[in-house]
Rosetta silent file (secondary structure, phi, psi, omega in degrees, C-alpha in Angstrom):
SEQUENCE: MHRTTGLAAVLLATALAPSARAAGSDTQFWTTASVVAPLSPELSATAQISERFRESALGDDILLLRATLDLRLDKRVTVGAGLTYLRSARGHEWRPHQQVTINFAPFAFRTQLEERSIQGASRTQLRLRERAQVVLSLAAADRLVASAEFLYIVRASSQADHARSDSWRAYLALQHQFSPALSGSAGYLLIHTDRPRAPDQFTHAPQVALIWRL
SCORE:     score description
SCORE:     0.000 S_00000001
   1 L     0.000  -60.626  153.194    0.047   -0.086   -0.084 S_00000001
   2 L   -25.143  -59.580 -170.815    3.049    2.186    0.770 S_00000001
   3 H   -61.494  -60.674  169.200    4.522    1.841   -2.671 S_00000001
   4 H   -24.897  -19.338 -175.886    0.942    2.176   -4.307 S_00000001
   5 H   -95.958  -55.230  174.586    1.071    5.838   -2.206 S_00000001
   6 H   -68.229  -38.562 -119.765    4.171    6.617   -3.452 S_00000001
   7 H  -105.530  -55.431  170.527    4.073    5.472   -7.037 S_00000001
   8 H   -16.988  -61.295 -153.871    0.534    7.770   -6.948 S_00000001
   9 H   -63.141  -47.613 -178.547    2.108   10.565   -5.146 S_00000001
  10 H   -45.055  -41.577 -153.571    4.560   10.619   -7.765 S_00000001
  11 H   -95.299  -47.405 -177.246    2.645   10.665  -10.981 S_00000001
  12 H   -37.679  -39.796 -167.024    0.537   13.366   -9.151 S_00000001
  13 H   -54.042  -60.708  165.600    3.422   15.536   -8.712 S_00000001
  14 H   -54.116  -25.218 -171.524    4.661   15.114  -12.371 S_00000001
  15 H   -89.900   -1.466  173.604    1.429   15.631  -14.004 S_00000001
  16 H  -117.069   -1.445 -177.692    1.152   19.374  -12.309 S_00000001
  17 H   -65.902  -44.641 -140.137    4.621   20.201  -12.473 S_00000001
  18 H   -91.387  -27.872  167.464    4.451   21.944  -16.107 S_00000001
  19 H   -62.823  -22.133  169.940    0.847   23.580  -15.415 S_00000001
  20 H   -48.349  -44.020 -156.548    2.738   24.933  -11.762 S_00000001
  21 H   -60.073  -40.692 -174.938    5.240   26.096  -13.616 S_00000001
  22 H   -52.277  -70.610  179.190    2.921   27.797  -16.076 S_00000001
  23 L   -77.291  176.064  127.658    0.885   29.562  -12.815 S_00000001
  24 E   -81.910  175.239  164.750    0.728   30.778   -9.812 S_00000001
  25 E  -163.291  149.632  178.209    0.869   30.156   -6.231 S_00000001
  26 E  -149.052  171.724 -111.945    0.484   31.352   -2.974 S_00000001
  27 E  -154.675  111.569 -153.384    0.099   29.804    0.583 S_00000001
  28 L  -122.343 -176.040  165.658   -2.892   30.053    2.619 S_00000001
  29 E  -156.201  119.065 -157.698   -4.065   28.839    6.357 S_00000001
  30 E  -119.286  128.084  147.890   -7.597   28.179    7.339 S_00000001
  31 E  -101.302  130.142  149.092   -9.359   27.622   11.132 S_00000001
  32 E  -115.597  115.935  179.206  -12.182   26.053   11.566 S_00000001
  33 E  -119.725  120.827 -177.561  -14.189   25.472   14.771 S_00000001
  34 E  -116.922  151.288  171.975  -18.129   23.589   14.164 S_00000001
  35 E  -109.536  169.787 -178.165  -20.787   23.171   16.783 S_00000001
  36 E  -140.384   78.057 -175.304  -22.784   19.918   15.892 S_00000001
  37 E   -85.462  148.707  140.262  -26.739   19.947   17.525 S_00000001
  38 E   -74.010  113.610  177.132  -28.779   17.085   17.291 S_00000001
  39 E  -102.848   -7.324  153.652  -32.785   17.968   16.760 S_00000001
  40 E   175.199  168.483 -169.165  -33.873   14.461   16.447 S_00000001
  41 L   -38.808  -42.848 -156.705  -32.840   11.210   15.388 S_00000001
  42 L  -105.247   -7.324 -152.527  -33.217   12.181   11.376 S_00000001
  43 E  -159.317  106.177  139.100  -32.121   16.012   11.652 S_00000001
  44 E   -13.999   65.697 -162.699  -29.052   17.846   12.193 S_00000001
  45 E  -124.671  111.274  152.454  -27.803   21.695   12.546 S_00000001
  46 E   -57.559  125.284  176.521  -24.612   22.450   12.042 S_00000001
  47 E  -125.267  168.724 -179.702  -22.925   26.560   12.937 S_00000001
  48 E  -153.364  118.407  167.382  -19.114   27.208   11.512 S_00000001
  49 E  -136.077  132.861 -160.149  -16.912   29.470   11.770 S_00000001
  50 E  -133.274   99.962 -178.052  -14.261   29.749    9.522 S_00000001
  51 E   -79.042   99.964 -179.697  -10.818   31.883    9.531 S_00000001
  52 E   -95.351  107.472 -172.355   -8.832   32.047    6.489 S_00000001
  53 E   -70.881  139.785 -170.218   -5.439   33.746    6.601 S_00000001
  54 L  -157.500  172.099 -108.567   -3.545   34.228    3.055 S_00000001
  55 L  -131.273  127.939 -152.039   -0.870   35.926    2.039 S_00000001
  56 H   -31.815  -57.989 -170.021   -0.011   39.675    1.933 S_00000001
  57 H   -59.763  -29.032  130.201   -0.350   40.049   -2.119 S_00000001
  58 H     9.140  -85.342  156.095   -3.683   38.361   -1.865 S_00000001
  59 L   147.957  -54.992  152.963   -4.816   41.458   -0.674 S_00000001
  60 L  -177.776  176.804 -161.471   -6.407   40.315    3.053 S_00000001
  61 L   -64.004 -171.668  174.058   -8.198   36.810    5.134 S_00000001
  62 E  -119.268   85.443 -145.588  -11.226   35.906    5.459 S_00000001
  63 E   -82.497  147.680 -173.432  -14.044   35.304    7.856 S_00000001
  64 E  -172.513  107.305 -172.873  -16.670   32.527    6.436 S_00000001
  65 E  -117.447  132.580  166.495  -19.692   31.936    9.340 S_00000001
  66 E  -117.244  139.193  105.130  -21.984   28.894    7.825 S_00000001
  67 E   -50.866  116.681  127.679  -25.613   27.317    8.940 S_00000001
  68 L   -64.749   17.533 -157.552  -26.582   23.997    8.290 S_00000001
  69 L   -71.368  137.200  166.394  -29.712   21.309    8.317 S_00000001
  70 E  -130.801  123.622  167.845  -29.002   17.852    6.979 S_00000001
  71 E   -97.388  120.683 -159.455  -32.010   15.586    7.235 S_00000001
  72 E  -120.925  124.942  176.695  -30.705   11.936    7.054 S_00000001
  73 L  -100.613  -69.713 -166.108  -33.594   10.365    4.899 S_00000001
  74 L  -147.646  178.115  179.416  -32.282    6.881    5.513 S_00000001
  75 L   -28.464  -13.829 -170.320  -28.440    4.880    5.953 S_00000001
  76 L  -116.844  -42.264 -174.155  -27.344    6.061    2.948 S_00000001
  77 E   -99.545  140.033  163.653  -29.036    9.659    1.510 S_00000001
  78 E  -122.865  164.742   91.161  -28.741   12.540    3.791 S_00000001
  79 E   -54.101  174.034 -169.859  -29.884   16.336    2.544 S_00000001
  80 E   166.170  164.882 -157.041  -29.080   19.983    3.528 S_00000001
  81 E  -152.377  129.374  153.005  -29.825   23.207    3.185 S_00000001
  82 E  -175.213 -151.353 -166.249  -27.974   25.944    4.993 S_00000001
  83 E  -170.284  128.025  179.157  -26.273   29.913    4.347 S_00000001
  84 E  -108.782  123.123  141.497  -23.127   31.114    3.908 S_00000001
  85 E   -99.867  127.716  173.937  -21.528   34.309    5.095 S_00000001
  86 E   -78.733  122.660 -176.391  -18.680   35.521    3.416 S_00000001
  87 E  -163.221  132.260  177.558  -16.647   39.113    4.618 S_00000001
  88 E  -146.748  152.676  160.382  -13.011   40.608    3.597 S_00000001
  89 L   -64.139   39.529  164.318  -11.748   43.997    3.342 S_00000001
  90 L  -110.315   -8.335 -164.802  -12.650   43.784   -0.602 S_00000001
  91 E   156.187  175.028  172.331  -16.350   43.407    0.073 S_00000001
  92 E  -124.796  125.093 -162.612  -19.238   40.646    1.417 S_00000001
  93 E  -128.157  118.579  156.738  -20.781   37.646   -0.411 S_00000001
  94 L   -79.573  173.834  171.245  -24.063   35.685    0.969 S_00000001
  95 L  -176.798   95.560  145.786  -24.442   31.596   -0.531 S_00000001
  96 E   -86.553  149.605  170.761  -27.223   29.463    0.234 S_00000001
  97 E  -130.352  168.286 -177.271  -26.596   26.268   -1.040 S_00000001
  98 E  -136.270  102.746 -177.584  -28.476   23.022   -1.150 S_00000001
  99 E  -132.370  151.751  169.077  -26.840   19.817   -1.180 S_00000001
 100 E   -92.320  159.737  169.925  -27.263   15.488   -1.493 S_00000001
 101 E  -149.023  143.404  166.812  -24.817   13.094    0.128 S_00000001
 102 E  -125.745  111.229  170.354  -25.178    9.215   -0.630 S_00000001
 103 E   -89.819  123.974  164.898  -23.011    7.354    1.693 S_00000001
 104 E  -125.591   82.844  164.481  -21.086    3.890    0.845 S_00000001
 105 L   -18.911  101.015   -8.715  -19.063    2.831    3.704 S_00000001
 106 L   -94.676   35.307 -167.527  -16.407    4.485    3.687 S_00000001
 107 E   -83.338  133.736 -160.142  -16.912    6.239    0.395 S_00000001
 108 E  -135.725  132.507  156.154  -19.006    9.605    0.747 S_00000001
 109 E  -142.324  143.365  177.883  -19.939   11.619   -2.744 S_00000001
 110 E  -123.590  135.082  -87.282  -21.660   14.537   -2.496 S_00000001
 111 E   162.433  104.312 -154.752  -23.286   17.163   -4.926 S_00000001
 112 E  -116.954  101.234  174.931  -23.419   20.999   -4.127 S_00000001
 113 E  -125.128  116.560 -170.591  -25.395   23.876   -6.145 S_00000001
 114 E  -109.273  157.736 -152.291  -24.581   27.200   -3.905 S_00000001
 115 L  -119.877  106.869  175.247  -26.227   30.518   -4.813 S_00000001
 116 E  -123.022  136.413  157.208  -23.465   33.339   -4.281 S_00000001
 117 L   -68.318  109.483  157.430  -24.763   37.161   -3.661 S_00000001
 118 E  -114.928  122.992  173.620  -21.345   38.642   -4.279 S_00000001
 119 L   -17.773  105.040  179.870  -21.021   42.012   -2.799 S_00000001
 120 L    56.336   39.509 -177.301  -21.485   44.726   -6.662 S_00000001
 121 L  -105.861  157.846 -178.548  -21.662   41.391   -8.532 S_00000001
 122 L   -88.972   -4.548  158.805  -24.877   42.118  -11.326 S_00000001
 123 L   179.840  165.741  175.041  -26.390   39.168  -10.435 S_00000001
 124 L   -58.715  138.466  163.789  -26.043   35.690   -8.631 S_00000001
 125 E  -109.709  156.714  171.675  -23.831   33.369   -9.351 S_00000001
 126 L   -72.521  -78.660   44.596  -24.873   29.692   -9.759 S_00000001
 127 L  -167.102  113.952  152.675  -21.706   27.124   -8.883 S_00000001
 128 E   -44.830  127.795  153.232  -21.847   23.535   -8.960 S_00000001
 129 E  -101.391  166.331  150.392  -19.717   21.103   -6.368 S_00000001
 130 E  -153.725   83.128  164.057  -19.029   17.536   -6.767 S_00000001
 131 E   -50.600   80.950  167.469  -17.450   15.844   -4.151 S_00000001
 132 E   -96.601  124.881 -171.171  -15.810   12.633   -3.523 S_00000001
 133 E  -120.154  144.114  175.089  -14.778   11.458   -0.089 S_00000001
 134 L   -98.851  151.220  155.712  -12.963    8.489    2.045 S_00000001
 135 L  -126.317  105.638 -177.471  -12.793    8.222    5.320 S_00000001
 136 E   -84.219   66.145 -147.080  -10.065    5.516    6.644 S_00000001
 137 E   -63.451  138.511  168.554  -10.255    4.546   10.319 S_00000001
 138 L  -114.000  -31.737  161.336   -6.442    3.912   11.520 S_00000001
 139 L  -134.953 -153.762 -178.727   -6.973    3.185   15.106 S_00000001
 140 L   -60.844  -20.161 -151.492   -9.526    3.512   17.949 S_00000001
 141 L  -129.688  -31.662 -160.396   -9.359    7.331   17.701 S_00000001
 142 E   -96.958  133.444  163.133   -7.579    8.377   14.484 S_00000001
 143 E  -166.406  150.619 -156.582   -8.851    8.537   10.753 S_00000001
 144 E  -108.710  148.879 -159.116   -7.527    9.584    7.987 S_00000001
 145 L  -133.900  107.025  176.823   -9.784   11.462    5.692 S_00000001
 146 L  -110.983 -171.778 -140.223   -8.946   12.425    1.807 S_00000001
 147 E   156.945  122.784  158.048  -11.128   13.816   -0.746 S_00000001
 148 E   -45.917   84.582 -170.995  -11.978   15.306   -4.395 S_00000001
 149 E  -143.624  135.117 -170.460  -13.804   18.236   -5.681 S_00000001
 150 E  -103.076  113.955  161.826  -14.776   19.510   -9.032 S_00000001
 151 E   -90.807  145.827  172.780  -16.457   23.577   -8.776 S_00000001
 152 E  -140.301  141.285  175.089  -18.229   24.402  -11.993 S_00000001
 153 L  -120.421  116.348 -149.688  -19.686   27.276  -12.720 S_00000001
 154 L   -57.360 -148.862 -171.509  -23.350   27.275  -13.816 S_00000001
 155 L   -36.317  105.467 -133.253  -24.266   30.535  -14.365 S_00000001
 156 L   -83.121  175.067 -168.297  -21.312   33.335  -14.107 S_00000001
 157 L  -104.456   13.117  170.392  -21.974   36.442  -11.585 S_00000001
 158 L  -157.610  156.759  178.250  -21.925   38.543  -14.994 S_00000001
 159 L   -25.076  -70.042 -143.430  -23.615   39.162  -18.008 S_00000001
 160 L   -79.860  -30.908 -162.500  -20.119   38.952  -19.989 S_00000001
 161 L  -131.499  157.573 -160.142  -18.893   36.024  -18.961 S_00000001
 162 L   -97.276 -137.997 -165.135  -20.072   32.241  -19.373 S_00000001
 163 L  -105.014  133.311 -173.348  -20.546   29.355  -17.446 S_00000001
 164 L  -143.961  170.817 -175.636  -16.899   27.371  -16.993 S_00000001
 165 E   -60.086  126.658  153.607  -14.774   25.259  -14.747 S_00000001
 166 E   -78.076  -59.885  169.440  -13.864   26.870  -11.524 S_00000001
 167 E  -167.174 -158.582 -164.189  -11.226   24.524   -9.483 S_00000001
 168 E  -169.011  117.723  162.329  -10.473   21.503   -8.776 S_00000001
 169 E  -128.690  160.963 -166.974   -9.190   20.370   -4.683 S_00000001
 170 E  -134.183  120.374  151.064   -7.415   17.342   -3.372 S_00000001
 171 E   -94.535  130.722 -154.506   -7.578   16.865    0.239 S_00000001
 172 L  -135.486  158.241  102.594   -5.615   15.082    2.811 S_00000001
 173 L  -119.899  152.387  154.862   -6.295   15.232    6.983 S_00000001
 174 E   -89.787  151.056 -173.519   -5.973   13.063   10.528 S_00000001
 175 E  -134.120  148.533 -164.449   -8.898   13.493   12.180 S_00000001
 176 E  -140.076  122.261  171.194   -7.823   12.858   16.452 S_00000001
 177 E  -113.206  155.083 -145.036  -10.769   12.111   17.938 S_00000001
 178 L  -113.023  -19.785  169.824  -10.132   13.614   21.770 S_00000001
 179 L   174.469  178.067 -165.681  -13.511   12.084   23.805 S_00000001
 180 L   -42.222  -49.893 -176.905  -16.957   11.617   22.768 S_00000001
 181 L   -83.731  -31.036  176.100  -17.602   15.061   21.888 S_00000001
 182 E  -127.338  136.890  173.325  -14.827   16.473   20.539 S_00000001
 183 E  -136.209 -173.337 -179.660  -12.519   15.742   17.877 S_00000001
 184 E  -122.979 -162.220  165.843  -10.079   17.511   15.870 S_00000001
 185 E   166.989  146.765 -159.763   -7.945   17.599   12.053 S_00000001
 186 E  -130.201  129.336  163.155   -4.892   18.962   10.992 S_00000001
 187 E  -149.437  171.136  173.693   -4.799   19.018    7.187 S_00000001
 188 E  -138.087  150.133 -169.383   -3.825   20.010    4.047 S_00000001
 189 E  -122.648  142.793  127.277   -6.077   21.419    0.556 S_00000001
 190 E    -0.550   58.442  178.749   -5.434   21.697   -2.395 S_00000001
 191 E  -167.533  136.893 -152.120   -6.568   24.073   -5.296 S_00000001
 192 E  -108.363   93.899  176.292   -5.993   24.439   -8.493 S_00000001
 193 E  -121.540  154.738 -169.775   -8.482   27.424  -10.032 S_00000001
 194 L   -89.051  154.006  146.302   -9.140   27.956  -13.266 S_00000001
 195 L  -131.454  115.306 -149.029   -9.064   31.825  -14.839 S_00000001
 196 L   -92.283   53.093 -161.452   -9.738   32.453  -18.123 S_00000001
 197 L  -149.636    9.806 -163.608   -8.686   36.031  -18.945 S_00000001
 198 L  -144.546  179.198  148.965   -5.121   34.948  -16.247 S_00000001
 199 L   -66.532  126.627 -170.637   -2.419   31.834  -15.362 S_00000001
 200 L   -77.259  178.972 -156.222   -4.148   29.843  -13.622 S_00000001
 201 E  -127.580  138.294  128.462   -3.336   29.791   -9.712 S_00000001
 202 E  -122.144  160.652 -175.580   -2.457   27.232   -6.927 S_00000001
 203 E   -51.015  126.340 -179.961   -3.646   27.162   -3.655 S_00000001
 204 E  -130.969  136.831  138.211   -1.670   25.589   -0.738 S_00000001
 205 E  -169.636  125.644 -176.009   -3.287   25.841    2.299 S_00000001
 206 E   -81.918  143.811  177.965   -2.467   23.585    5.408 S_00000001
 207 E  -165.069  151.545 -164.051   -5.937   23.855    7.967 S_00000001
 208 E  -134.120  131.763 -146.325   -6.887   22.783   11.148 S_00000001
 209 E  -158.495  126.554  166.104  -10.242   22.609   12.224 S_00000001
 210 E  -101.640  168.321 -170.570  -12.262   21.194   15.771 S_00000001
 211 E  -126.214  134.370  173.967  -15.587   19.578   15.707 S_00000001
 212 E  -119.356  116.293  176.789  -17.986   20.053   19.512 S_00000001
 213 E   -70.789  100.161  162.535  -20.500   16.930   19.214 S_00000001
 214 L   -75.859    0.000    0.000  -24.154   17.865   22.070 S_00000001
């Protein structure tokens, strides 16, 4: 398994190397704290706050607040909806979203639609997010989480733009269960952003997160 993982990493690095040389790159650091509250056996609510610290060349840091309701229809299917507020020195953004998650443990597949109301934009952007995730148990209290996500702009925020690919994301993290209520993770997120009128952007975002379950 270690040889297979190492070979995959080498092949991925080789494939991305030419694009990385032609594109820009930046480094961010994300922190997230979440509270999950069960409202019934099938319904739960999540409140989340996240701070995204960015290089000075990008302008400013980002504060993100999110609230989500998730309803489990059966052991495999969960539907949800929520609202995200994003703020930086450049302006703010509201993001209602709806999602469906299908679980085939250890795999989970999520489809999410966002309606992005960006300050100053002429219309609401519609963005589709498709994510595949795997969660593997390493020990009694430790899990490995890996995911790949594709983001696609169905309708741009400007009438002059058209539907297009937005970005690709690859995520890897180690989760630890500190207690029945508290868990935390440390991970790394790689974002490849498609920019139609500029070189593509690679973002490296190490991150830490805490989750408290009531």
